[in-house]
Short mmCIF file of C-alpha atoms in Angstrom, two decimals:
data_model
loop_
_atom_site.label_atom_id
_atom_site.label_comp_id
_atom_site.label_asym_id
_atom_site.label_seq_id
_atom_site.Cartn_x
_atom_site.Cartn_y
_atom_site.Cartn_z
CA MET A 7 -0.19 0.15 0.30
CA GLY A 8 1.03 3.47 -0.39
CA LEU A 9 2.69 2.82 -3.94
CA GLY A 10 1.16 3.00 -7.44
CA TYR A 11 -2.13 3.91 -7.72
CA SER A 12 -2.95 3.11 -4.16
CA GLU A 13 -4.18 6.33 -2.16
CA ILE A 14 -3.97 6.27 1.54
CA GLY A 15 -4.23 8.66 4.67
CA PRO A 16 -1.32 10.45 6.30
CA SER A 17 -2.26 8.99 9.11
CA GLN A 18 -3.02 5.62 8.15
CA ASP A 19 -0.76 2.69 8.92
CA VAL A 20 0.84 0.90 6.11
CA SER A 21 4.05 -1.24 7.73
CA PHE A 22 4.22 -5.07 6.62
CA THR A 23 2.51 -5.99 9.96
CA ALA A 24 -0.60 -3.65 9.49
CA GLN A 25 -1.16 -4.65 6.29
CA ALA A 26 -0.36 -8.34 7.38
CA HIS A 27 -3.56 -7.49 9.53
CA MET A 28 -5.12 -6.40 6.99
CA VAL A 29 -5.14 -9.13 5.05
CA ALA A 30 -6.94 -11.23 8.04
CA GLU A 31 -9.78 -8.15 7.95
CA VAL A 32 -10.62 -8.53 4.60
CA LEU A 33 -10.65 -12.44 4.86
CA ASP A 34 -13.43 -11.68 7.67
CA SER A 35 -15.15 -9.29 5.98
CA LEU A 36 -15.44 -12.00 3.22
CA ALA A 37 -16.28 -15.16 5.64
CA ILE A 38 -13.09 -16.56 4.13
CA GLU A 39 -11.76 -18.82 7.06
CA LYS A 40 -8.32 -20.66 4.95
CA ILE A 41 -6.81 -19.45 2.22
CA ASP A 42 -4.02 -20.53 -0.08
CA LEU A 43 -1.27 -17.64 -0.06
CA VAL A 44 1.09 -16.66 -2.90
CA ALA A 45 2.99 -14.04 -2.50
CA ASN A 46 6.27 -11.94 -4.29
CA ASP A 47 8.37 -8.90 -3.63
CA SER A 48 7.46 -7.15 -0.34
CA GLY A 49 4.21 -8.87 -0.94
CA GLY A 50 6.33 -11.84 0.41
CA ALA A 51 7.16 -10.46 3.32
CA ILE A 52 3.67 -9.37 4.37
CA ALA A 53 2.63 -13.22 4.01
CA GLN A 54 5.52 -13.98 6.45
CA ILE A 55 3.95 -11.66 9.01
CA PHE A 56 0.55 -12.96 7.47
CA ALA A 57 1.52 -16.48 8.41
CA ALA A 58 3.27 -16.28 11.67
CA HIS A 59 0.44 -14.00 13.40
CA TYR A 60 -2.41 -16.61 11.51
CA PRO A 61 -1.18 -19.65 10.72
CA HIS A 62 -4.49 -21.90 11.56
CA ARG A 63 -5.90 -19.76 8.37
CA LEU A 64 -3.36 -21.11 5.97
CA THR A 65 -3.48 -24.14 2.95
CA SER A 66 -0.36 -23.45 1.75
CA LEU A 67 2.21 -20.52 1.44
CA VAL A 68 3.97 -20.01 -1.86
CA LEU A 69 6.62 -17.24 -1.93
CA THR A 70 8.57 -16.18 -4.64
CA ASN A 71 11.51 -13.99 -4.93
CA CYS A 72 10.38 -11.96 -1.78
CA ASP A 73 11.97 -10.14 1.25
CA VAL A 74 12.93 -12.34 3.75
CA HIS A 75 14.02 -12.15 7.39
CA ASP A 76 17.58 -11.31 6.76
CA GLY A 77 17.03 -9.25 3.69
CA TRP A 78 14.70 -6.91 4.58
CA PRO A 79 14.49 -4.30 3.82
CA PRO A 80 16.31 -5.07 0.61
CA PRO A 81 19.80 -3.91 0.78
CA GLN A 82 18.76 -1.87 -2.55
CA VAL A 83 16.25 0.04 -1.29
CA LEU A 84 18.37 1.77 1.86
CA PRO A 85 19.55 4.79 0.36
CA ILE A 86 16.20 5.48 -0.55
CA MET A 87 14.80 5.01 2.83
CA GLU A 88 17.50 6.82 4.15
CA HIS A 89 16.74 9.99 1.67
CA CYS A 90 13.11 9.92 2.64
CA ARG A 91 14.01 10.05 6.51
CA LYS A 92 16.58 13.35 5.69
CA GLY A 93 13.90 14.75 3.14
CA THR A 94 16.48 14.66 0.56
CA LEU A 95 14.41 12.35 -2.35
CA ALA A 96 12.79 14.76 -4.41
CA PRO A 97 16.06 16.10 -5.46
CA ILE A 98 17.39 12.60 -6.65
CA PHE A 99 14.45 12.27 -8.74
CA GLN A 100 14.51 15.87 -10.36
CA PRO A 101 16.45 15.18 -13.17
CA THR A 102 13.58 12.28 -14.13
CA LEU A 103 10.98 15.07 -14.28
CA ASP A 104 13.13 17.48 -16.28
CA ARG A 105 14.57 14.85 -18.81
CA PRO A 106 12.28 12.02 -19.08
CA ASP A 107 14.00 11.07 -22.18
CA LEU A 108 17.11 10.24 -19.76
CA ALA A 109 14.47 7.82 -17.62
CA ARG A 110 13.19 5.96 -20.33
CA GLU A 111 16.94 5.29 -21.62
CA ARG A 112 17.76 4.08 -18.31
CA LEU A 113 14.58 1.94 -18.45
CA ARG A 114 15.77 0.64 -21.84
CA ALA A 115 19.01 -0.48 -20.57
CA ARG A 116 17.65 -2.23 -17.84
CA ARG A 117 15.88 -4.43 -20.05
CA ILE A 118 18.21 -5.00 -22.01
CA GLY A 119 20.25 -6.57 -19.33
CA ALA A 120 22.39 -3.56 -18.26
CA ALA A 121 23.03 -2.61 -14.65
CA VAL A 122 21.10 0.00 -13.66
CA PRO A 123 22.05 1.21 -10.20
CA GLN A 124 18.39 2.38 -8.31
CA LEU A 125 20.31 5.97 -7.08
CA ARG A 126 22.85 7.64 -9.04
CA ARG A 127 26.05 9.17 -7.57
CA PRO A 128 25.18 13.01 -7.33
CA GLU A 129 27.80 13.94 -9.71
CA TYR A 130 25.95 11.97 -12.34
CA SER A 131 22.56 13.06 -11.25
CA ASN A 132 22.73 15.79 -14.38
CA ARG A 133 23.42 13.85 -17.05
#
């Protein structure tokens, strides 16, 4: 939650633990007692927390390419989190707003298998 097109209130708790409890609330509202849960990416972390809190509600659990106990948050996300804490994230993405053509080039490079870092070093941010 809070990514893509999802809308959340400023005080909404969207921690992974809160989201795991939300899954249980949705199941309760739909009167579903047990589920087969399939999750990937950050949803895998939420699914693991759900499984720890509600093991009786699972028939099966499938995790693919997801965050796990000692790999969470993913190392690639740590710089972004630190910039968020410092309030310095917006300037890093300003070049993307100013030059969307460069963002498209980076995306194209990533699709053909080139290594593209999550955040560029500051000296490259104006390219």
